[in-house]
XYZ file of C-alpha atoms in Angstrom:
237
model
C 97.986 113.195 104.432
C 99.043 109.811 106.233
C 95.135 108.505 107.791
C 94.875 106.063 110.280
C 92.320 103.305 109.332
C 90.792 100.710 112.051
C 91.313 97.196 110.464
C 89.000 94.214 111.876
C 88.895 90.735 110.529
C 85.206 89.157 111.193
C 85.788 85.748 110.402
C 82.998 83.734 109.337
C 79.530 86.061 109.684
C 76.002 86.281 107.825
C 76.084 89.078 105.290
C 73.010 90.385 106.833
C 74.963 91.240 110.138
C 77.935 92.688 108.476
C 75.975 94.919 106.465
C 74.375 96.503 109.656
C 77.523 96.722 111.421
C 78.491 98.938 108.027
C 75.677 101.017 108.519
C 76.542 101.994 111.763
C 80.215 102.868 111.447
C 78.829 104.487 108.355
C 75.904 106.434 110.442
C 78.467 107.598 112.949
C 80.403 109.014 110.921
C 77.391 110.879 109.172
C 76.801 112.206 112.319
C 79.976 113.960 112.948
C 80.036 114.985 109.986
C 76.640 116.546 110.270
C 77.515 117.933 114.159
C 80.387 119.791 112.164
C 79.871 121.522 109.199
C 78.488 124.667 110.356
C 81.796 124.769 112.047
C 83.786 126.985 109.091
C 86.824 127.430 111.400
C 87.676 123.413 111.922
C 89.312 122.055 108.777
C 87.531 119.012 107.350
C 90.790 116.977 107.800
C 90.484 117.639 111.494
C 87.132 116.615 112.064
C 87.177 112.960 114.343
C 85.577 110.561 111.753
C 87.241 107.115 112.154
C 88.347 105.600 108.832
C 87.428 101.012 109.229
C 88.656 98.588 106.853
C 86.713 95.103 107.703
C 87.645 91.447 106.700
C 85.114 89.085 106.514
C 83.972 85.754 104.618
C 80.586 85.053 104.419
C 78.583 82.128 104.347
C 76.805 81.817 100.671
C 75.033 84.926 99.668
C 73.910 86.360 96.514
C 73.662 90.737 96.546
C 71.785 93.123 94.285
C 72.726 96.360 93.818
C 69.905 99.268 94.402
C 69.947 99.593 90.535
C 70.263 96.003 89.612
C 67.782 93.842 87.770
C 66.315 90.858 89.590
C 66.414 88.755 86.464
C 70.266 88.528 87.120
C 69.326 85.858 89.620
C 68.307 82.841 87.432
C 66.176 81.147 90.196
C 63.353 81.723 92.556
C 63.388 82.479 96.114
C 62.080 78.693 96.390
C 65.419 77.361 94.527
C 67.540 79.480 96.701
C 66.456 78.104 99.595
C 66.769 74.578 98.705
C 70.634 75.857 97.298
C 71.194 76.836 100.624
C 72.324 80.538 99.604
C 70.360 83.596 101.300
C 69.618 86.900 98.548
C 69.404 90.386 100.151
C 68.620 93.656 97.759
C 71.013 95.766 98.680
C 72.109 99.989 98.415
C 75.322 99.879 97.040
C 75.869 100.208 93.070
C 76.159 97.367 90.864
C 74.301 94.286 89.629
C 74.327 90.698 91.149
C 76.871 89.334 93.026
C 77.735 86.022 95.219
C 79.810 86.151 98.316
C 80.709 82.724 99.388
C 83.601 80.605 101.287
C 86.726 81.443 100.721
C 86.369 84.827 99.384
C 88.046 87.704 100.600
C 85.204 90.568 101.355
C 86.783 94.341 102.285
C 84.406 96.993 103.540
C 86.358 100.149 103.441
C 83.832 102.965 105.699
C 86.287 106.002 104.689
C 86.142 109.456 104.997
C 87.028 110.316 101.411
C 87.438 114.214 102.473
C 90.197 112.805 104.071
C 91.707 111.056 102.010
C 90.319 112.475 97.954
C 86.655 113.059 97.565
C 86.573 111.611 93.891
C 85.060 107.993 93.677
C 86.420 107.720 90.421
C 89.562 108.132 92.471
C 88.094 105.819 94.877
C 87.143 102.872 92.257
C 90.321 103.025 90.740
C 92.349 103.160 93.985
C 90.280 99.601 95.055
C 91.068 98.143 91.803
C 95.471 99.349 92.030
C 95.297 97.004 95.569
C 93.693 93.675 93.974
C 95.780 94.460 91.424
C 99.236 94.570 92.852
C 97.721 91.152 94.749
C 97.746 89.893 91.547
C 100.304 90.690 90.443
C 102.711 88.608 93.606
C 100.944 85.782 91.711
C 102.386 86.261 88.402
C 98.531 86.930 87.269
C 98.152 90.392 85.186
C 94.810 92.069 86.593
C 93.610 94.320 84.232
C 90.739 97.207 84.748
C 87.713 96.838 81.726
C 86.649 99.895 79.723
C 82.938 100.950 81.348
C 82.973 97.829 84.018
C 84.215 98.559 87.972
C 86.416 95.376 88.926
C 89.046 93.645 88.479
C 89.775 91.175 85.160
C 92.349 88.993 83.662
C 92.200 89.364 80.103
C 89.534 92.279 79.828
C 89.705 93.289 75.981
C 89.473 89.396 74.831
C 85.664 88.615 74.779
C 86.282 85.268 74.309
C 88.262 84.646 77.517
C 87.912 87.834 79.875
C 86.342 87.051 83.364
C 86.591 88.680 86.439
C 88.513 87.914 89.599
C 86.970 90.402 91.908
C 83.898 92.208 91.908
C 83.454 95.965 93.751
C 80.467 97.746 94.539
C 80.154 100.833 96.785
C 77.877 103.108 98.508
C 78.745 107.053 99.701
C 77.180 109.351 101.823
C 78.549 112.693 102.925
C 82.294 111.266 101.197
C 81.989 108.259 103.678
C 81.844 105.077 101.838
C 80.457 101.497 102.409
C 80.562 97.829 100.531
C 83.625 97.570 98.803
C 85.254 94.383 96.649
C 85.021 90.658 96.761
C 87.865 88.965 95.400
C 87.956 84.570 94.943
C 90.439 82.420 96.096
C 89.228 79.747 96.620
C 86.005 79.988 96.173
C 82.913 77.995 95.181
C 82.512 79.397 91.460
C 79.301 76.968 91.270
C 77.467 79.640 92.899
C 77.937 81.893 89.965
C 76.228 79.512 87.159
C 72.440 80.627 89.336
C 73.122 84.371 88.848
C 74.297 86.862 85.321
C 77.929 88.009 87.302
C 76.871 91.337 87.906
C 74.521 92.164 85.082
C 76.868 91.467 82.399
C 76.303 88.625 79.772
C 78.922 86.261 78.200
C 81.820 87.133 80.596
C 83.013 84.696 83.038
C 83.882 84.640 86.882
C 87.211 83.095 88.124
C 89.527 82.450 91.490
C 93.112 82.501 92.314
C 92.816 78.568 92.849
C 91.301 78.427 88.786
C 94.000 80.131 87.739
C 97.045 78.972 89.672
C 95.807 75.112 89.303
C 96.263 74.629 93.561
C 94.468 75.989 95.937
C 96.308 79.594 97.731
C 96.436 80.234 101.628
C 93.806 82.338 102.240
C 95.433 84.272 105.124
C 98.238 85.077 103.387
C 96.315 86.470 100.856
C 94.474 88.911 102.940
C 97.926 90.081 104.600
C 98.661 90.954 101.110
C 95.570 92.972 100.764
C 96.386 94.766 103.942
C 100.120 95.398 102.690
C 98.821 96.820 99.300
C 95.612 99.085 100.968
C 98.550 100.719 103.072
C 100.569 101.514 100.226
C 97.969 102.860 97.921
C 95.816 104.849 100.297
C 99.150 106.168 101.879
C 97.346 105.212 105.305
C 98.025 103.471 108.384
C 96.231 99.838 109.409
C 95.552 100.208 113.354
C 94.386 97.091 115.282
């Protein structure tokens, strides 16, 4: 069933502010589902939950997943302050990652009961969106067995590198958090963490792979186009 997804580009916003906004959207949908759960005569597809897709560019910040290991942050809290990088231990899956300027961060807050209540399907679909975007730049994005996100050359341990990290939370089949695609991102900030808690694999960006600055706004347009196709939805502005 073709779904509507309300789209917002939040521009450059601090992480904590957008995290709170995500939580509020998830809470609204959760409250709706709680109020309808005993109304068996109304199909779940007809419950008035709203789907959202948020785009944002964060100032430098490290976020650690709920089961992540703080030791994967290689600098102290005092050093983080000197570097000007914020740090949050949050409620998504996955380990440590970095968000920064010229990185497209996407947060889908969607009701999977209106798509497909299957987290594996959802994550593979998010990955496919990014894989299709990379293909437009002549890059072969791939999945790495047992590791969420999108990679280049994942089967070669000597050159495998991640270009898009992913981590989500799901409650009552409502998602939050999402993906982070490196466009013209300052990759030096990844040197202070073990990205995603995976030893021995590096991180890359569109700029690094293509050898040139990439139009940031054009990347966002491509993500939106492929999101609509892969999720069979229409973005509403």
